[in-house]
XYZ file of C-alpha atoms in Angstrom:
573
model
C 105.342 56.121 88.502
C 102.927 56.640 91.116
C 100.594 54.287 92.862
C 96.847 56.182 92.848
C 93.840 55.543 94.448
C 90.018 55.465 93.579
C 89.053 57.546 96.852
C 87.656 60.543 97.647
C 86.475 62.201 101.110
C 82.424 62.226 101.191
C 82.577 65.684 102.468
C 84.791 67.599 100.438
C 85.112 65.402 97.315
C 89.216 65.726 97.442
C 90.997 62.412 96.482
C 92.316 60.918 100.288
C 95.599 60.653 98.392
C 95.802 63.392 95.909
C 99.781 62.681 94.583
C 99.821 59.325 94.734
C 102.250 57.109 96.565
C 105.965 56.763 94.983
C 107.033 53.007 93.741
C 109.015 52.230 96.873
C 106.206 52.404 98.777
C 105.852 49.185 98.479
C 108.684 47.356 98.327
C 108.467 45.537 100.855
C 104.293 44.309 101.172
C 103.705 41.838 104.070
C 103.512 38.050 103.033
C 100.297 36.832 101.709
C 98.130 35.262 104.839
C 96.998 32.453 102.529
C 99.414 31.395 99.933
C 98.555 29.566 96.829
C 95.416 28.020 98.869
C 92.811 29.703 96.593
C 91.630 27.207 93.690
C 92.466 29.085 90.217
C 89.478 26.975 88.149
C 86.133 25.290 88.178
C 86.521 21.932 89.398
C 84.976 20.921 86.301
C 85.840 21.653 83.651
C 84.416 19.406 80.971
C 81.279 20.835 81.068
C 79.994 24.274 78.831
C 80.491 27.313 81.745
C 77.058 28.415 80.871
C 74.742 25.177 80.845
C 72.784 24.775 84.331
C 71.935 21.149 83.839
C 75.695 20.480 83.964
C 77.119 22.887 86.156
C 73.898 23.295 88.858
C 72.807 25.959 90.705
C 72.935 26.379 94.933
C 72.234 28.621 97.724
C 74.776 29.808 100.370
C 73.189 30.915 103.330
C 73.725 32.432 106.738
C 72.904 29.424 109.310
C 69.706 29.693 111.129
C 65.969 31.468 111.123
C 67.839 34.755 109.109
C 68.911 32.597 106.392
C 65.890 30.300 106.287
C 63.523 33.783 105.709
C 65.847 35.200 103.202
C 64.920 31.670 101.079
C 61.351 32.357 101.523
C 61.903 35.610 99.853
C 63.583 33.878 97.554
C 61.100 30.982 96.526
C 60.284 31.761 92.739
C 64.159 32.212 91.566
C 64.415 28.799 93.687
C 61.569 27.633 91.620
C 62.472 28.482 88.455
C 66.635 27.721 88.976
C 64.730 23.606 89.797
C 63.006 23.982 86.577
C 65.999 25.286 84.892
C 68.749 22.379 85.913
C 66.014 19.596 86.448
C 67.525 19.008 89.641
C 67.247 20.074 93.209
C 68.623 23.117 94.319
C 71.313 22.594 96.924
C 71.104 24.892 100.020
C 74.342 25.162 102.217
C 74.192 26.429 105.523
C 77.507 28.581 106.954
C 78.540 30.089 110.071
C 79.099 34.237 110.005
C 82.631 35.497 109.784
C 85.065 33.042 108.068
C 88.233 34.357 107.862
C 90.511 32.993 104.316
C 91.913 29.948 106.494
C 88.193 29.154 107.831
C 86.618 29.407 104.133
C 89.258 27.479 102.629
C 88.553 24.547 105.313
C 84.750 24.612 104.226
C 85.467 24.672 100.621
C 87.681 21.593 101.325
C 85.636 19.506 103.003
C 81.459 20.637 104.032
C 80.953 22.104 100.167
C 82.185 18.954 98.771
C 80.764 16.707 101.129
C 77.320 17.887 100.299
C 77.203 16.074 97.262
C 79.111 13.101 98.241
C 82.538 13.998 96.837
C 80.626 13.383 93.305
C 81.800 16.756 90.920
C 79.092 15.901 88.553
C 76.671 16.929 91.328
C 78.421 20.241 92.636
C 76.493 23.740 92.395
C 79.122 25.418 90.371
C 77.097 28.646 90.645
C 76.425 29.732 94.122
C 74.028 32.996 94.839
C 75.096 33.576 98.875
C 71.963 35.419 100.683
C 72.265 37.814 103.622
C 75.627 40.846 104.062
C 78.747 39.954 104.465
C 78.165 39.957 108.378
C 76.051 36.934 108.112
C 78.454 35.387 105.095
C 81.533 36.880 104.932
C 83.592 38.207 102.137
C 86.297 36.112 102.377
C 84.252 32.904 101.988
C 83.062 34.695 98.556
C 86.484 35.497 97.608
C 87.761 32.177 98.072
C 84.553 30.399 96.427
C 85.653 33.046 93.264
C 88.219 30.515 92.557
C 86.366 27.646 92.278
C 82.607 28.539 91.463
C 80.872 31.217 89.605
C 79.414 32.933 92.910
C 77.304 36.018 93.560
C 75.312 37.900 96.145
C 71.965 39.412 97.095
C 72.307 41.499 100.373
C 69.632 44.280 100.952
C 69.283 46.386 104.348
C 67.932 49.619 105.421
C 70.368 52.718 106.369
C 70.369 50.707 110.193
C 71.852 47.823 108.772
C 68.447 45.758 108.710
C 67.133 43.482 106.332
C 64.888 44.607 103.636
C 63.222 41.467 102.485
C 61.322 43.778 99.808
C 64.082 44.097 97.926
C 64.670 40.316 97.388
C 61.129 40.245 96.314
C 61.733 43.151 94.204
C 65.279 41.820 92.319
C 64.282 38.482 92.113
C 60.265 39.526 90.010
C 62.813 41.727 88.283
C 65.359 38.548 87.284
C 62.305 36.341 86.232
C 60.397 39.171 84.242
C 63.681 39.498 81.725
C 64.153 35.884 81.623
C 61.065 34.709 80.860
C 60.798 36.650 77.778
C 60.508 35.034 74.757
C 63.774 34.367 72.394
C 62.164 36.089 69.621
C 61.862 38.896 71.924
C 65.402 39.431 72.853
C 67.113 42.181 71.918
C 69.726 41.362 69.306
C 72.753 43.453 70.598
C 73.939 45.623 74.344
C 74.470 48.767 74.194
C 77.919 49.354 75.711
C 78.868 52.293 77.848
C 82.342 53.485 78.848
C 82.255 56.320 81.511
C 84.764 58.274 82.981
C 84.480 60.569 85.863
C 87.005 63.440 84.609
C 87.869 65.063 87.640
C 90.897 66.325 87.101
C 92.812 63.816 88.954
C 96.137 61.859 88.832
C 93.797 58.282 89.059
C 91.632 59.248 86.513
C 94.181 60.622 84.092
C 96.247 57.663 84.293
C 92.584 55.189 84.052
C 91.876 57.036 80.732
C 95.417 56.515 79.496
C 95.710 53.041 80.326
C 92.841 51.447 81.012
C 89.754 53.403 79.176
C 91.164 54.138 75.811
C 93.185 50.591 75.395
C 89.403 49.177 76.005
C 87.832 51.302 73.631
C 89.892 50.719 70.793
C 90.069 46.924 71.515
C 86.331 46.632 71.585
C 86.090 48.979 68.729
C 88.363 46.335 67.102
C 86.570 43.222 67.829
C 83.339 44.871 67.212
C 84.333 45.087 63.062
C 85.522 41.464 63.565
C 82.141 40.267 64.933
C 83.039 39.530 68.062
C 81.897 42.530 70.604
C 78.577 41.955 69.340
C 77.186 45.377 71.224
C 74.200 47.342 69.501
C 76.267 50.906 70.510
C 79.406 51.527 71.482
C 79.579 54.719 73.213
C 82.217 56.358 75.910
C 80.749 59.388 78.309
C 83.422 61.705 79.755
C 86.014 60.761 77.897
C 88.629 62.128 75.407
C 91.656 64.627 75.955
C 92.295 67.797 77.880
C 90.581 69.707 80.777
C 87.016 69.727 81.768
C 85.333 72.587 83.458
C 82.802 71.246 86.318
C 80.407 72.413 83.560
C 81.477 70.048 81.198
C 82.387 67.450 83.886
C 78.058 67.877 85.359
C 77.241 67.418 81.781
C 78.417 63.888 81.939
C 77.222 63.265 84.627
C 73.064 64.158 83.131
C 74.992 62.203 79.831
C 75.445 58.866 81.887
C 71.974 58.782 83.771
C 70.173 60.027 80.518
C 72.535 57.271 78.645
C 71.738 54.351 81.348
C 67.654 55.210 81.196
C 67.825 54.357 77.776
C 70.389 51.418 78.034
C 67.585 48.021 78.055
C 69.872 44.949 78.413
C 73.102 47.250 78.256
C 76.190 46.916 79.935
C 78.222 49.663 82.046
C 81.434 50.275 82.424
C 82.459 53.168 85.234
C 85.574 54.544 86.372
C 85.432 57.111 89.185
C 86.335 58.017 93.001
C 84.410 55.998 95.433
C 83.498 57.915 98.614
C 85.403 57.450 101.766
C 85.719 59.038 105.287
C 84.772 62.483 105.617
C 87.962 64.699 105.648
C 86.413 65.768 109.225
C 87.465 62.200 110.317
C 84.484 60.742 111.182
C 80.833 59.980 110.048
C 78.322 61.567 111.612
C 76.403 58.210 112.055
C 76.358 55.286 110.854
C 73.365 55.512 108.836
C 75.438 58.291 106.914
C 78.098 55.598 106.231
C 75.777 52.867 105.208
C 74.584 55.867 102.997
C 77.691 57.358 101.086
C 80.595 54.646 101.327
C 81.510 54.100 97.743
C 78.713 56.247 96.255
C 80.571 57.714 92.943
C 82.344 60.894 92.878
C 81.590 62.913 89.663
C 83.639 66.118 89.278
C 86.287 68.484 91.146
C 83.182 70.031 92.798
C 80.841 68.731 95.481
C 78.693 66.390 93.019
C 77.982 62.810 93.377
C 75.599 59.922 92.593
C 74.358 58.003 95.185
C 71.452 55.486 95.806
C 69.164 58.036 96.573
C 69.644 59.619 93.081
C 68.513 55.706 91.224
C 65.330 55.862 92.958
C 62.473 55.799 90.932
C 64.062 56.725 87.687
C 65.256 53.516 85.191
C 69.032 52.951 85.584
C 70.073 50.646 82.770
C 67.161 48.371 82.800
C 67.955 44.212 82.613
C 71.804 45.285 82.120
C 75.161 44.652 84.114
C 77.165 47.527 85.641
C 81.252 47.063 86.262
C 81.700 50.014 89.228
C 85.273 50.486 88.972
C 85.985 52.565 92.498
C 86.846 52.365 95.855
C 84.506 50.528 97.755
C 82.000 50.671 95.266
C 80.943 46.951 95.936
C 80.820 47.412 100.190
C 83.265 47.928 103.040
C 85.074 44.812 104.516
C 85.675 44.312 108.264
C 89.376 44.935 108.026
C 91.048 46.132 104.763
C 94.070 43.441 103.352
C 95.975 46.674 103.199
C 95.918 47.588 106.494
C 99.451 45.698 107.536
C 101.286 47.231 104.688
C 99.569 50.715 105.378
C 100.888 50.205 109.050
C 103.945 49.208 108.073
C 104.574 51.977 106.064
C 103.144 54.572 108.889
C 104.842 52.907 111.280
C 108.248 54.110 109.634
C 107.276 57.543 109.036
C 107.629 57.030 105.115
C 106.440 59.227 102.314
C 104.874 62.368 104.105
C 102.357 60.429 106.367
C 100.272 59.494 103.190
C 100.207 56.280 104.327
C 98.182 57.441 107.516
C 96.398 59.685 105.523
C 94.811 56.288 103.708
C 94.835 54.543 107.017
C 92.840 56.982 108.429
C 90.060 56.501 105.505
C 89.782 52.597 106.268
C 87.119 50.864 107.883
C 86.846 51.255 111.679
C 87.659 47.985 114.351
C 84.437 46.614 115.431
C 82.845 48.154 111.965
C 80.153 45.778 110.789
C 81.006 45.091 106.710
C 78.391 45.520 104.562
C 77.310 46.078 100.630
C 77.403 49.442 99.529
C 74.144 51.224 99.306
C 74.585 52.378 95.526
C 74.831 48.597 93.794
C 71.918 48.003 96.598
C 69.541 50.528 95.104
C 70.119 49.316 91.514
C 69.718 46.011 91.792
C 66.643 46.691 94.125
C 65.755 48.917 91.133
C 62.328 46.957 88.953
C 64.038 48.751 86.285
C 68.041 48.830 87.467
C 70.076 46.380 86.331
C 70.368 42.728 86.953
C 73.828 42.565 88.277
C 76.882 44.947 89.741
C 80.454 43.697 90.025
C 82.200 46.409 92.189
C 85.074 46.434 94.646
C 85.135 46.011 98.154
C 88.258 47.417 99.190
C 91.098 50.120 98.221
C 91.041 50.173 94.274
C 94.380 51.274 92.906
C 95.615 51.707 89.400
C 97.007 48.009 90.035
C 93.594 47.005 89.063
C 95.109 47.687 85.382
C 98.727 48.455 84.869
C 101.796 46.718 86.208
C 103.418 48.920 88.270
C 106.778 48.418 86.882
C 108.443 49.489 84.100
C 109.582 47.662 81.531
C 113.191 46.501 80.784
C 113.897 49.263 78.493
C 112.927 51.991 80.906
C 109.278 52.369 79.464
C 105.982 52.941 80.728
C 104.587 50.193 83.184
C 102.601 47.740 80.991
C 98.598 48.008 80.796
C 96.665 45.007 81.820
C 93.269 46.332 80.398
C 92.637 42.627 78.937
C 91.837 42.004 82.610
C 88.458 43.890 81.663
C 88.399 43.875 78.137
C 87.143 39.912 78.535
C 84.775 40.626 81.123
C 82.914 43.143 78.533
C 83.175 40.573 75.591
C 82.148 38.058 77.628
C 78.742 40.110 78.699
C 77.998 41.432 75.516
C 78.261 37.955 73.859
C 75.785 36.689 76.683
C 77.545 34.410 79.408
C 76.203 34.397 82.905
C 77.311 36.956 85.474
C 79.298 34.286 87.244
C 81.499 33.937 83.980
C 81.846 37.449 83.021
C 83.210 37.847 86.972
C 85.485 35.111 86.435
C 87.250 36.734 83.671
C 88.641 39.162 85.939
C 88.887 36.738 89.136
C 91.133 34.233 87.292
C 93.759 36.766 86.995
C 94.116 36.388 90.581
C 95.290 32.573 90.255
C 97.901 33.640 87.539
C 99.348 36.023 90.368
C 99.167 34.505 92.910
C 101.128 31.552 91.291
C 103.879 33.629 90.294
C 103.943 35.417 93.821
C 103.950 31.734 95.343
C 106.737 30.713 93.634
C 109.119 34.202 94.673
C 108.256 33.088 98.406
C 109.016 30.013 97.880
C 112.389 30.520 95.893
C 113.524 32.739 98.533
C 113.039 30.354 101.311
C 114.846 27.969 99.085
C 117.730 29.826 99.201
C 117.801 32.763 102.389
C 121.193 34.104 101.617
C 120.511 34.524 97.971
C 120.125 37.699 96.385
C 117.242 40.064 96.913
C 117.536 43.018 94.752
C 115.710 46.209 94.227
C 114.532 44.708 91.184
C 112.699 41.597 92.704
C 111.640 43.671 95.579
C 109.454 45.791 93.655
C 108.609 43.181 91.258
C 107.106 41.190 94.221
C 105.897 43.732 95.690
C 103.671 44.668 92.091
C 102.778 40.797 92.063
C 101.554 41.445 96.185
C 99.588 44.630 95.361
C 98.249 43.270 91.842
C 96.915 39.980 94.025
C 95.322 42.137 96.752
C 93.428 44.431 93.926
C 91.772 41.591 91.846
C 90.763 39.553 95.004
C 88.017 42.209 95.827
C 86.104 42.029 93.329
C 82.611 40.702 93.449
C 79.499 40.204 91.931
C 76.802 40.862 93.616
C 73.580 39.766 91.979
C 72.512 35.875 90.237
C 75.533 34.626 89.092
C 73.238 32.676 86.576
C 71.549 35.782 85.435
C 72.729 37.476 81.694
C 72.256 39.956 79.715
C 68.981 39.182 77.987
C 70.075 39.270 74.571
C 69.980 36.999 71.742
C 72.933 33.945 72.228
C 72.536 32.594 68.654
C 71.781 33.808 65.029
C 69.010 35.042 63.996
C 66.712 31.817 62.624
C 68.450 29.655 64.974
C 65.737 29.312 67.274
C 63.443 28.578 64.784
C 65.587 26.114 63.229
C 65.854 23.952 66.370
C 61.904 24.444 66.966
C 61.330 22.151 63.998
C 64.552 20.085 64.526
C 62.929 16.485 65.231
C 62.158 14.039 62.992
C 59.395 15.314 61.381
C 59.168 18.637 63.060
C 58.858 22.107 61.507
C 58.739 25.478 62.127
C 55.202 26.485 63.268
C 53.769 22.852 63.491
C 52.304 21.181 66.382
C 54.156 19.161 68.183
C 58.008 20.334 67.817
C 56.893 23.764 68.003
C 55.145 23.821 71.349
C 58.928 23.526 72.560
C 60.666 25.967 74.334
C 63.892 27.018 72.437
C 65.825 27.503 75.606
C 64.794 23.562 76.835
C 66.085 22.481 74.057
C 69.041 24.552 73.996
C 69.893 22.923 77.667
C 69.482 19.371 76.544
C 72.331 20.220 73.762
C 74.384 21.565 75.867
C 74.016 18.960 78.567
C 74.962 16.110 76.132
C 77.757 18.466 74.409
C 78.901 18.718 77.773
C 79.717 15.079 78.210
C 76.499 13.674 79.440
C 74.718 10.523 78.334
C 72.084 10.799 75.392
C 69.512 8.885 77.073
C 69.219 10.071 80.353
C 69.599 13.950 79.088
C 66.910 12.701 76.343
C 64.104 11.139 79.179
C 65.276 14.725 81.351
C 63.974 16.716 78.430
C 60.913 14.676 77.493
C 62.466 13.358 74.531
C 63.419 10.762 72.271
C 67.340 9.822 71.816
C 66.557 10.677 68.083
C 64.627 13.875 69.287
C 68.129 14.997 71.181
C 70.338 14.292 68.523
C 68.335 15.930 66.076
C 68.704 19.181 68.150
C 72.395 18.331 68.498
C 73.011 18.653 64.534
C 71.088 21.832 64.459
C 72.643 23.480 66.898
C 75.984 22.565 65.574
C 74.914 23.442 61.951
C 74.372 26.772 62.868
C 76.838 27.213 65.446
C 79.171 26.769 62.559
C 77.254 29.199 60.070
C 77.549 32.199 63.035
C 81.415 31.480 63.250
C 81.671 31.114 59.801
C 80.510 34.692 59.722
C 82.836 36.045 61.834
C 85.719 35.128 59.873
């Protein structure tokens, strides 16, 4: 089966690789930089993923004046993320350009040491401020595996900063969370779209990645547990599309994602690359187009430009599934394999064709222009997780087939919890996790192959292993580039517990009732913090005098929450 990729030339719209590359292509991938060095989990683990108090909130920031003014810009989220955990908010300080050795180093020892080696007192979720030429990608990557981490990076076409659009994302954040619980919307719309170009990547990302994830959400949705207010898929079922039909979607997904308050997205499409020409004609064009999304055969595209001042899914979270659609790193992790491949003359110089579409030496990296404009967006969304490298169909098939000679395996469940997991209203920085802790799985099992066969030099090395190491190698490279760039703390504002909950826990105390005095001057969500803090292993007392309450207060809450925590499961069979 071929391997395809999720990139098209910015000038002509034709896929850089339009056949794919055959299997053997890579059977022989160069050896992971960084083996096994990655953390797979949270360092702790005992307490609930989404509860602030216990898992804490920090800033990663470029070192200097730069990341000092990006706080300023910053100061409300800061603000509110204090009132949110009850503690300070931790600010590190890095140096630009860590490569995967260099971040794993800090994550070791200056991350930790912060907060005196005490795990209790570790941010867990980390929002890093500035590009990734002030904080690099690999420090994110490797933090992916042990925090819930996310970005805000905003510059002009130049490459400057544009401190109005961390002023603009963060009033944006705080307007949608500061709404009331009564005033959350009850269910996400969900929206599956497929650029049908006519393409060997998007035929085989229908086949095995779109349709498994519409029937299993379709699925869990009758069982109660996709809790989305719509369901609906843009561009795709079977056959051939005229560019007609194919522009049509296009006006179907930005109609769609106007409408879309608190929704999620879900794209699939060619990100642009390289002009077939060979070059840019300037930077600024670069900064401009890289990884804008390709919509049909013809010369048709949406870019940043086409998000401004127009509502693009409005409080929601968009999953760009493309090439570059996140940014552009420094140096692709491809680029030795691509070599290696060119360097032997192999499959009809494809692999130089894709070489040739990679970032430039001395490039600076940077976050693509498209997520940029929609998070910048007052009424875009409030987070993008995107690529920032080659996406292949890796992302969501195994590339080999199966003993009995079938079809490669789909991996859509690699996605399929990410959606759940936004719809049902976990943070950002969870909903990323679900497809970053894939990568520890791999990695593991690639480990362990290297490993085995120094062990044992003269031992056998088949065709078999080859290629099954090398779809562990290129699976590994694919799912480390994901990122989320946004608050990891922020979700989708909708409604976390059933309906009468809230007001069930208003009048929860001894006492208390539902529009009283006292009790019901609470905010819900307080409340809902101090639970989770003490479900999450800490102390009554101390979580009690945190919140302003009594012992008896907090543990009146507790059996509320529980009681109907139970009643919502009990409804879902």
């Amino acid at each position: 089966m071929p391997l395809h990729l999720f990139l098209a030339h910015a000038d002509t719209q034709e896929p850089v690789l339009s056949g794919g590359l055959p299997q053997d292509a890579v059977d022989a991938p160069p050896r992971p930089a960084a083996r096994s060095r990655r953390p797979t989990h949270l360092a702790e683990r005992s307490g609930l993923p989404d509860a602030l108090p216990a898992q804490r909130w920090g800033l990663v920031i470029p070192r200097g004046d730069a990341g000092r003014r990006l706080v300023d810009r910053i100061a409300p989220l800061l603000d509110k993320r204090h009132e949110d955990q009850h503690a300070q908010v931790k600010i590190y300080e890095v140096e630009p350009g860590m490569d995967a050795e260099a971040a794993n180093r800090w994550i070791g020892q200056d991350y930790r040491d912060e907060v005196g080696r005490q795990l209790a007192d570790l941010p867990r979720y980390l929002l890093i401020l500035g590009g990734p030429d002030l904080v690099s990608w690999e420090l994110q990557q490797m933090l992916g595996g042990e925090a819930f981490v996310g970005r805000l990076a905003f510059t002009d076409e130049r490459g400057d900063v544009d401190e109005q659009a961390y002023e603009a994302y963060v009033a944006k954040l705080l307007r949608w969370e500061r709404q009331g619980e009564e005033e959350l919307a009850r269910g996400a719309p969900a929206i599956l779209y497929m650029a049908r170009d006519g393409t060997g990547a998007i035929a085989e990302g229908h086949e095995h990645l779109m349709k498994p994830l519409r029937s299993a959400a379709e699925a869990l949705r009758r069982k109660g547990r996709f809790p989305a207010a719509d369901l609906v898929e843009i561009g795709g079922g079977e056959g051939r599309f005229s560019d007609d039909d194919l522009l049509d979607h296009a006006h179907a997904l930005l109609a769609r994602a106007e409408r879309a308050e608190a929704g999620l997205l879900f794209s699939m499409s060619h990100g642009l690359g390289l002009p077939a020409s060979g070059r840019w004609t300037s930077p600024e064009e670069q900064r401009r187009l890289q990884g804008a999304m390709k919509i049909s055969r013809s010369n048709d595209r949406i870019a940043a430009k086409d998000l401004r001042g127009r509502k693009f899914l409005p409080g929601g979270l968009w999953l760009f599934f493309a090439c570059f659609g996140g940014g552009a790193p420094a140096r692709s992790a491809y680029l030795p394999w691509l070599e290696q491949l060119a360097a032997l003359g192999l499959h009809d110089g494809h692999a130089r064709t894709v070489l040739s579409a990679l970032p430039r030496e001395g490039e600076r990296p940077f976050v693509a222009a498209l997520p940029q404009q929609a998070l910048a967006n007052p009424d875009g969304p409030l987070g993008v997780i995107g690529h920032v490298d080659l996406s292949w169909t890796w992302s969501f098939q195994d590339g080999i087939a199966t003993a009995g000679g079938g079809a490669p395996r789909p991996r859509h469940e690699r996605f399929q919890e990410a959606l759940r997991s936004a719809v049902n209203g976990h943070r950002f920085g969870v909903v990323h996790h679900e497809i970053a802790s894939f990568f520890g799985e791999i990695d593991r099992n690639l480990t362990a192959m290297y490993e085995k066969d120094a062990a044992s030099p003269g031992g056998a090395d088949d065709g078999a292993r080859r290629a099954r190491r090398a779809d562990l190698w290129m699976q590994r490279q694919d799912l480390s580039a994901y990122v989320l760039l946004g608050d990891p703390a922020a979700r989708l504002p909708v409604a976390r517990v059933p309906p009468g909950v809230a007001v069930a826990i208003r009048g929860a105390a001894p006492g208390g009732s539902a529009g009283s005095g006292g009790a019901a001057a609470r905010d819900p969500r307080e409340m809902e913090a101090a639970v989770l803090a003490y479900l999450g292993g800490s102390e009554a007392e101390p979580v009690a005098a945190q919140h302003g309450a009594s012992r008896e207060e907090l543990l009146g809450w507790v059996e509320t929450y529980r009681e109907w925590g139970r009643r919502g499961l009990a409804t879902r069979g």
